Coordinates of C-alpha atoms in Angstrom, one line a residue:
X26 CA 4.3 -20.6 -26.4
X27 CA 4.9 -23.5 -28.7
X28 CA 2.9 -26.2 -26.9
X29 CA -0.4 -24.2 -26.8
X30 CA -0.7 -24.1 -30.6
X31 CA -1.2 -27.8 -30.8
X32 CA -3.6 -27.8 -27.8
X33 CA -5.7 -24.9 -29.3
X34 CA -5.7 -26.8 -32.7
X35 CA -7.4 -29.6 -30.8
X36 CA -10.1 -27.2 -29.6
X37 CA -11.3 -25.8 -33.0
X38 CA -14.5 -27.5 -32.7
X39 CA -15.0 -26.7 -29.1
X40 CA -13.3 -23.3 -28.6
X41 CA -11.9 -21.9 -25.3
X42 CA -14.6 -19.3 -24.5
X43 CA -13.0 -15.9 -23.3
X44 CA -14.8 -13.1 -21.5
X45 CA -13.1 -9.9 -22.2
X46 CA -13.2 -6.9 -19.7
X47 CA -12.6 -3.6 -21.4
X48 CA -13.4 -2.0 -24.7
X49 CA -10.3 0.3 -25.0
X50 CA -7.0 0.2 -27.0
X51 CA -5.9 -3.3 -25.7
X52 CA -9.3 -4.7 -25.9
X53 CA -9.5 -3.8 -29.6
X54 CA -6.3 -5.6 -30.3
X55 CA -7.4 -8.8 -28.3
X56 CA -10.6 -9.1 -30.2
X57 CA -8.7 -8.9 -33.5
X58 CA -6.0 -11.3 -32.3
X59 CA -8.3 -14.0 -31.1
X60 CA -10.8 -13.6 -34.0
X61 CA -8.1 -13.6 -36.7
X62 CA -5.2 -15.5 -35.5
X63 CA -6.1 -17.9 -32.6
X64 CA -8.0 -21.0 -33.8
X65 CA -9.5 -22.8 -30.9
X66 CA -10.5 -19.8 -29.0
X67 CA -13.2 -17.1 -29.2
X68 CA -14.4 -14.0 -27.4
X69 CA -18.0 -14.8 -26.4
X70 CA -18.7 -11.9 -24.0
X71 CA -17.5 -8.3 -23.3
X72 CA -17.7 -6.5 -20.1
X73 CA -17.4 -2.7 -20.0
X74 CA -18.6 0.1 -17.7
X75 CA -20.3 1.6 -20.7
X76 CA -21.8 -1.3 -22.4
X77 CA -22.8 0.7 -25.7
X78 CA -19.0 1.3 -26.1
X79 CA -18.4 -2.5 -26.3
X80 CA -21.2 -2.7 -28.8
X81 CA -19.7 -0.1 -30.9
X82 CA -16.3 -1.7 -30.8
X83 CA -17.6 -5.1 -32.0
X84 CA -19.7 -3.5 -34.6
X85 CA -16.7 -1.6 -35.8
X86 CA -14.3 -4.5 -35.9
X87 CA -16.9 -6.8 -37.5
X88 CA -14.9 -9.9 -36.9
X89 CA -17.7 -12.4 -36.2
X90 CA -20.9 -12.8 -34.2
X91 CA -23.3 -10.0 -33.5
X92 CA -23.2 -8.2 -30.1
X93 CA -26.2 -8.6 -27.9
X94 CA -26.8 -6.5 -24.7
X95 CA -27.6 -8.6 -21.6
X96 CA -28.3 -7.9 -18.0
X97 CA -28.0 -11.2 -16.1
X98 CA -25.8 -14.2 -16.1
X99 CA -28.7 -16.3 -17.4
X100 CA -29.2 -13.9 -20.4
X101 CA -25.4 -13.9 -20.9
X102 CA -25.4 -17.7 -21.2
X103 CA -28.4 -17.7 -23.5
X104 CA -26.9 -15.1 -25.8
X105 CA -23.6 -17.0 -26.2
X106 CA -25.6 -20.3 -26.8
X107 CA -27.5 -18.6 -29.5
X108 CA -24.2 -17.5 -31.2
X109 CA -24.0 -13.9 -30.2
X110 CA -21.2 -12.1 -28.3
X111 CA -22.9 -11.1 -25.0
X112 CA -22.2 -7.6 -23.8
X113 CA -22.9 -6.4 -20.3
X114 CA -21.9 -3.7 -17.8
X115 CA -22.5 -5.9 -14.7
X116 CA -19.4 -7.3 -13.1
X117 CA -21.2 -9.7 -10.9
X118 CA -23.4 -11.1 -13.6
X119 CA -20.5 -11.3 -16.0
X120 CA -18.4 -13.5 -13.6
X121 CA -21.4 -15.6 -12.5
X122 CA -22.2 -16.8 -16.2
X123 CA -21.5 -20.5 -16.6
X124 CA -20.2 -20.3 -20.3
X125 CA -16.8 -18.6 -19.6
X126 CA -13.7 -20.7 -19.6
X127 CA -11.5 -17.7 -18.7
X128 CA -11.7 -13.9 -18.3
X129 CA -9.1 -11.3 -19.5
X130 CA -8.9 -8.0 -17.7
X131 CA -7.7 -5.5 -20.0
X132 CA -8.9 -2.4 -18.3
X133 CA -6.0 -1.0 -16.1
X134 CA -8.8 0.2 -13.7
X135 CA -8.1 -0.7 -10.1
X136 CA -11.4 -0.4 -8.2
X137 CA -13.3 -1.9 -11.1
X138 CA -10.6 -4.6 -11.7
X139 CA -10.8 -5.4 -7.9
X140 CA -14.6 -6.1 -8.1
X141 CA -14.0 -8.3 -11.2
X142 CA -11.1 -10.2 -9.7
X143 CA -13.0 -11.0 -6.5
X144 CA -16.1 -12.0 -8.5
X145 CA -14.0 -14.3 -10.8
X146 CA -12.3 -15.9 -7.7
X147 CA -15.7 -16.4 -6.1
X148 CA -17.0 -18.1 -9.2
X149 CA -13.6 -20.0 -9.9
X150 CA -13.3 -18.4 -13.3
X151 CA -9.6 -18.4 -14.4
X152 CA -8.6 -14.8 -14.4
X153 CA -5.8 -13.5 -16.7
X154 CA -4.6 -9.9 -15.9
X155 CA -3.5 -7.3 -18.4
X156 CA -4.2 -5.0 -15.4
X157 CA -0.7 -4.6 -13.9
X158 CA -1.9 -1.7 -11.7
X159 CA -4.3 -4.0 -9.8
X160 CA -1.7 -6.8 -9.4
X161 CA 0.8 -4.2 -8.0
X162 CA -1.7 -2.8 -5.6
X163 CA -3.4 -6.0 -4.1
X164 CA -2.0 -8.8 -6.3
X165 CA -0.4 -10.7 -3.3
X166 CA -3.7 -11.0 -1.5
X167 CA -5.8 -11.8 -4.7
X168 CA -3.2 -14.5 -5.6
X169 CA -3.7 -16.2 -2.2
X170 CA -7.5 -15.7 -2.3
X171 CA -7.5 -17.6 -5.7
X172 CA -5.3 -20.4 -4.4
X173 CA -7.6 -20.8 -1.3
X174 CA -10.6 -20.9 -3.6
X175 CA -9.0 -23.3 -6.1
X176 CA -9.0 -20.8 -8.8
X177 CA -6.5 -19.5 -11.4
X178 CA -4.9 -16.1 -11.1
X179 CA -2.3 -15.1 -13.8
X180 CA -0.3 -12.3 -15.2
X181 CA -0.1 -12.1 -19.0
X182 CA 2.3 -13.1 -21.7
X183 CA 3.3 -10.3 -24.1
X184 CA 3.7 -7.2 -21.9
X185 CA 7.1 -6.7 -20.2
X186 CA 6.4 -8.5 -17.0
X187 CA 5.2 -11.6 -18.7
X188 CA 8.1 -11.6 -21.1
X189 CA 10.7 -11.1 -18.2
X190 CA 9.1 -14.0 -16.2
X191 CA 9.3 -16.3 -19.2
X192 CA 12.9 -15.4 -19.4
X193 CA 13.4 -15.9 -15.7
X194 CA 11.7 -19.4 -15.9
X195 CA 14.0 -20.2 -19.0
X196 CA 17.2 -19.4 -17.4
X197 CA 16.4 -21.2 -14.2
X198 CA 15.4 -24.1 -16.3
X199 CA 18.8 -24.4 -17.9
X200 CA 20.5 -24.1 -14.5
X201 CA 21.5 -20.4 -14.2
X202 CA 20.5 -18.2 -11.3
X203 CA 18.8 -15.0 -12.4
X204 CA 20.2 -11.9 -10.7
X205 CA 18.6 -8.9 -12.5
X206 CA 15.3 -8.8 -14.3
X207 CA 15.3 -5.5 -16.4
X208 CA 13.1 -3.3 -18.5
X209 CA 14.4 -1.1 -21.3
X210 CA 13.0 2.5 -21.5
X211 CA 13.5 5.1 -24.1
X212 CA 13.0 8.0 -21.7
X213 CA 12.3 8.8 -18.1
X214 CA 11.0 12.1 -16.8
X215 CA 8.8 12.1 -13.7
X216 CA 7.4 15.5 -14.5
X217 CA 5.7 14.7 -17.7
X218 CA 1.9 15.4 -17.8
X219 CA -0.9 14.7 -20.2
X220 CA -0.3 18.1 -21.8
X221 CA 3.2 17.2 -22.8
X222 CA 2.3 13.7 -24.0
X223 CA -0.8 14.7 -25.9
X224 CA 0.8 14.7 -29.3
X225 CA 2.3 11.2 -28.9
X226 CA -0.9 9.8 -27.6
X227 CA -2.9 11.2 -30.5
X228 CA -0.4 9.8 -33.0
X229 CA -0.9 6.3 -31.6
X230 CA -4.6 6.6 -30.7
X231 CA -3.9 6.1 -27.1
X232 CA -5.1 7.9 -24.0
X233 CA -2.7 10.8 -23.0
X234 CA -2.9 9.9 -19.2
X235 CA -1.9 6.4 -19.9
X236 CA 1.0 7.4 -22.1
X237 CA 2.1 9.9 -19.3
X238 CA 2.3 7.0 -16.9
X239 CA 4.7 5.4 -19.3
X240 CA 6.9 8.5 -19.5
X241 CA 6.9 9.5 -15.8
X242 CA 8.1 6.1 -14.6
X243 CA 4.9 5.0 -12.9
X244 CA 4.2 2.2 -15.4
X245 CA 7.7 0.7 -15.3
X246 CA 7.6 1.0 -11.5
X247 CA 4.3 -1.1 -11.4
X248 CA 5.7 -3.6 -13.9
X249 CA 8.9 -4.2 -12.2
X250 CA 7.0 -4.5 -8.8
X251 CA 4.9 -7.4 -10.1
X252 CA 7.9 -9.0 -11.5
X253 CA 9.6 -8.8 -8.2
X254 CA 6.6 -10.1 -6.3
X255 CA 6.5 -13.1 -8.7
X256 CA 10.2 -13.8 -8.8
X257 CA 11.1 -13.2 -5.3
X258 CA 13.3 -10.3 -6.1
X259 CA 13.7 -6.8 -4.6
X260 CA 15.1 -3.3 -5.4
X261 CA 18.4 -1.6 -4.7
X262 CA 16.6 1.6 -3.6
X263 CA 13.5 3.6 -4.1
X264 CA 13.1 4.2 -7.8
X265 CA 15.5 1.4 -8.7
X266 CA 19.0 2.1 -10.1
X267 CA 17.6 3.3 -13.5
X268 CA 20.9 3.6 -15.2
X269 CA 21.3 5.4 -18.4
X270 CA 23.1 3.2 -20.7
X271 CA 23.2 3.6 -24.5
X272 CA 24.9 0.3 -25.3
X273 CA 23.7 -3.2 -25.8
X274 CA 22.3 -5.1 -22.8
X275 CA 25.1 -7.6 -23.0
X276 CA 27.4 -4.9 -21.6
X277 CA 25.3 -4.7 -18.4
X278 CA 26.9 -7.9 -17.1
X279 CA 29.9 -5.7 -16.0
X280 CA 27.9 -2.8 -14.6
X281 CA 26.3 -4.5 -11.4
X282 CA 27.8 -5.7 -8.2
X283 CA 27.2 -9.4 -8.4
X284 CA 27.9 -10.1 -4.7
X285 CA 25.4 -7.5 -3.8
X286 CA 22.9 -9.0 -6.2
X287 CA 23.2 -12.4 -4.7
X288 CA 22.8 -11.1 -1.2
X289 CA 19.7 -9.4 -2.3
X290 CA 18.3 -12.5 -3.8
X291 CA 17.8 -10.8 -7.2
X292 CA 16.7 -7.4 -8.2
X293 CA 14.3 -5.8 -10.6
X294 CA 15.6 -2.7 -12.4
X295 CA 15.3 -0.8 -15.7
X296 CA 17.7 1.1 -17.9
X297 CA 17.3 4.2 -20.1
X298 CA 18.4 3.9 -23.7
X299 CA 19.8 0.3 -23.8
X300 CA 19.5 -1.8 -26.9
X301 CA 17.7 -3.7 -28.2
X302 CA 14.7 -1.6 -27.4
X303 CA 11.9 -1.8 -26.5
X304 CA 12.8 -5.2 -25.0
X305 CA 13.6 -6.7 -21.6
X306 CA 16.6 -8.6 -20.2
X307 CA 17.7 -11.0 -17.5
X308 CA 21.1 -11.3 -16.2
X309 CA 21.9 -14.6 -14.8
X310 CA 24.9 -16.4 -13.1
X311 CA 26.5 -19.7 -13.8
X312 CA 29.5 -20.7 -11.4
X313 CA 30.3 -24.1 -12.7
X314 CA 33.5 -23.7 -14.9
X315 CA 32.5 -26.7 -17.0
X316 CA 29.2 -25.2 -18.0
X317 CA 31.0 -21.7 -18.4
X318 CA 33.0 -23.5 -21.0
X319 CA 29.9 -24.4 -23.1
X320 CA 28.5 -21.0 -22.6
X321 CA 31.5 -19.4 -24.0
X322 CA 31.4 -21.8 -26.9
X323 CA 27.9 -20.6 -27.5
X324 CA 29.1 -17.0 -27.7
X325 CA 27.5 -15.9 -24.5
X326 CA 30.8 -14.5 -23.0
X327 CA 33.2 -15.4 -20.3
X328 CA 30.8 -15.2 -17.4
X329 CA 30.1 -15.8 -14.6
X330 CA 27.2 -13.4 -15.4
X331 CA 25.3 -13.8 -18.8
X332 CA 22.9 -11.7 -20.7
X333 CA 19.6 -13.0 -21.9
X334 CA 17.1 -10.8 -23.6
X335 CA 14.0 -10.6 -25.7
X336 CA 14.1 -7.5 -28.1
X337 CA 10.4 -6.8 -28.1
X338 CA 7.2 -7.1 -26.2
X339 CA 4.0 -7.8 -28.2
X340 CA 1.3 -7.4 -25.6
X341 CA -2.1 -8.4 -27.0
X342 CA -0.4 -10.6 -29.7
X343 CA 0.8 -13.1 -27.0
X344 CA -2.2 -12.7 -24.6
X345 CA -4.2 -15.6 -25.9
X346 CA -1.3 -17.9 -25.1
X347 CA -1.8 -17.1 -21.4
X348 CA -5.5 -18.0 -21.7
X349 CA -4.5 -21.3 -23.2
X350 CA -1.9 -21.9 -20.5
X351 CA -4.2 -21.2 -17.8
X352 CA -7.3 -23.2 -19.1
X353 CA -5.5 -26.1 -20.8
X354 CA -2.4 -26.5 -18.8
X355 CA -3.3 -25.0 -15.3
X356 CA -0.2 -23.0 -15.6
X357 CA 0.1 -19.3 -14.8
X358 CA 2.4 -17.1 -16.7
X359 CA 3.3 -15.4 -13.4
X360 CA 1.5 -14.5 -10.1
X361 CA 2.8 -13.2 -6.7
X362 CA 4.6 -15.8 -4.7
X363 CA 3.4 -14.7 -1.2
X364 CA 4.1 -11.6 0.8
X365 CA 4.8 -8.5 -1.4
X366 CA 8.4 -7.8 -2.0
X367 CA 8.2 -4.5 -3.8
X368 CA 5.4 -1.8 -3.6
X369 CA 4.9 1.3 -5.7
X370 CA 4.7 4.4 -3.6
X371 CA 3.4 7.9 -4.4
X372 CA 5.6 11.0 -5.0
X373 CA 4.4 14.6 -5.6
X374 CA 4.9 15.7 -9.2
X375 CA 4.4 19.2 -8.3
X376 CA 3.7 21.5 -5.3
X377 CA 0.2 20.5 -3.9
X378 CA -2.1 22.2 -1.5
X379 CA -4.2 20.9 1.3
X380 CA -7.7 20.0 -0.1
X381 CA -6.5 18.9 -3.5
X382 CA -8.2 15.8 -4.7
X383 CA -5.6 13.6 -6.4
X384 CA -6.0 12.8 -10.0
X385 CA -5.5 9.6 -11.8
X386 CA -2.2 7.9 -12.5
X387 CA -0.3 9.5 -15.4
X388 CA -1.8 12.9 -14.5
X389 CA -0.6 16.1 -13.0
X390 CA -0.3 15.5 -9.4
X391 CA 2.1 12.5 -8.7
X392 CA 4.2 9.6 -10.0
X393 CA 5.0 6.2 -8.7
X394 CA 8.3 4.8 -7.6
X395 CA 9.2 1.2 -6.8
X396 CA 10.2 0.6 -3.2
X397 CA 11.0 -2.4 -0.9
X398 CA 7.5 -3.4 0.5
X399 CA 8.8 -3.5 4.0
X400 CA 10.1 0.1 3.8
X401 CA 6.9 1.3 2.2
X402 CA 4.9 -0.3 4.9
X403 CA 7.0 1.1 7.6
X404 CA 6.8 4.5 6.2
X405 CA 3.0 4.3 5.8
X406 CA 3.5 5.2 2.1
X407 CA 0.5 5.7 -0.1
X408 CA 0.3 2.9 -2.7
X409 CA 0.0 4.7 -6.1
X410 CA -2.8 2.3 -6.9
X411 CA -4.9 3.9 -4.3
X412 CA -4.0 7.5 -4.9
X413 CA -6.8 8.6 -7.2
X414 CA -9.5 10.5 -5.4
X415 CA -7.6 10.8 -2.1
X416 CA -7.9 14.3 -0.5
X417 CA -4.7 15.9 0.7
X418 CA -4.8 16.9 4.4
X419 CA -1.6 19.2 4.2
X420 CA 0.5 21.0 1.7
X421 CA 3.2 19.1 0.0
X422 CA 6.2 20.2 -2.0
X423 CA 7.3 18.8 -5.3
X424 CA 9.1 15.4 -4.8
X425 CA 7.7 14.9 -1.4
X426 CA 6.6 11.4 -0.7
X427 CA 2.8 11.1 0.0
X428 CA 1.8 8.9 2.9
X429 CA -1.4 7.5 4.0
X430 CA -1.3 10.0 6.9
X431 CA -1.2 12.8 4.3
X432 CA -4.5 11.9 2.8
X433 CA -8.2 11.0 3.3
X434 CA -9.0 7.9 1.3
X435 CA -12.2 7.7 -0.5
X436 CA -15.0 5.9 1.2
X437 CA -16.4 2.6 0.4
X438 CA -13.9 1.3 -2.1
X439 CA -13.2 -2.5 -2.3
X440 CA -9.7 -1.8 -3.5
X441 CA -9.0 0.0 -0.2
X442 CA -10.5 -2.8 2.0
X443 CA -8.5 -5.4 0.1
X444 CA -5.3 -3.4 0.6
X445 CA -5.9 -3.1 4.2
X446 CA -6.5 -6.8 4.5
X447 CA -3.3 -7.5 2.5
X448 CA -1.3 -5.3 4.9
X449 CA -2.8 -7.1 7.9
X450 CA -2.2 -10.6 6.4
X451 CA 1.4 -10.0 5.4
X452 CA 2.6 -7.4 7.8
X453 CA 0.3 -7.7 10.8
X454 CA -0.8 -4.0 10.8
X455 CA -2.0 -1.3 8.4
X456 CA -2.1 2.5 8.3
X457 CA -5.4 2.2 6.6
X458 CA -8.2 2.4 9.1
X459 CA -11.2 0.0 9.2
X460 CA -14.5 1.6 7.8

C-alpha cells in the first residue's frame, strides 16, 4: 500500500518490531524482505517448534543481528534489548513478551497456530495470518475473540485472499458492487499426491505435501472460503463452479448469471487456465448508465458487469504492508465479518478402510472442497482443518464425503475445542462432542 511507505519511513529510528512464527519457505522470504527492503520494520524474534531450525535459518541468511535462544518472555525482551534476534519454541512465552508490536504466523499449522492466535489475543498482540488454513477452520471465532479483547486479527496482503480483498475494497470504494471474487489456477486434479508432486516441489525448494494441497484443490478452497467469510459471499455449489476457461478474465463477465449472483449476495470461485495467471479477479456491477458511460470511455467495456484483476500475487513481498496497516493504521487487510459463510469440507481421495489415521492436508487420503457453511454444518461435515490425525470408524469409498460421525477426533486439541465453540456460537449446536 502506498501510504505505509511514508509511515514506515518515519519509524526508521524506532522500527516496528515483528515476531515471526515459522522458519520454513515463507519465513525465509519474510526475513529477507523485512531486512533488505522494509525500512522502519525489523524481525526481532522468531518462534519455531524446533528452535535450532530458526537459528540455522537466521545464521544462513545473515541479514542482521545474531540469534539468541531464549526460554521465557523476560529473556526474550532482554535479548531484543541487547540487539539480538530472540529465538524460542514456547508459544506462550513468545506472545507474552512486551517488545513485540506484531506477530506474523507463517506456519500453515492449525493446532500450533490456534495456540499462537489465542495467546496473541490474550496478550493483545496484533496478529497477521499467513496461515489461511487456521483462518478457514476457526477464523470467525478468533476474529470475534480478538474484537472482544480489543486486539487486531488480520489476514495478509500478497497472497491471493489479500489481493482479492484489496480489489473488493477498491471496487466498492469507486461505487461498484462486487459479484464474483475469483482465483486463477493452472491445473486442478483432486487426486494428486506428494508422490506425483515431488519433482515440482524439489524444483522450487518447497514441501511436496504443501504443493499437493495446491494441486488437489484444497488450498484454493481454503483461500476462497476465507475471502467469502471476509466479504460476505458464498459459493454456487460444493467445490465452486471451477470453470475451465483459457481466455482472458475480461471474458468472464459474460459467463455468469448476474441475477443469480445478485441474489446470492456475491460468490467466490476459481477458474482453470484463465489469463493473466497466476492472478486474481473481481467481477463487479454498475447499473447507473451515466457511470457506465465513463467506464466505457475508460475501456472497461459496455457493462453492466466489469472485470478488475491483479495479474500476480507476491506473498511475502507484500506481507510487511499488512503489519504496517495493523500497527500504524489499525486496519486489517481482511478478517471474517461474523458467522462463517463458507467452510471447507473433507472428501476421500481414495478408498479408505476403517482404522485409517488420516494424514495431513495435501497427502494421500483426502482433499478439501468449499461448501456453504450452513450446508456443511447440517451435514456434519468434517472440516478439512481438523482432518489430520482423525481415525476412521468405517470404510469409505473414493469421493465419499467424510463427516464428523465417520471419525474419532484426536483428544485434547485446542483447535477442536475452538471449532466446537465456533459451531455453538454461530449455529447453536455442534457435531463435535465436549471432552
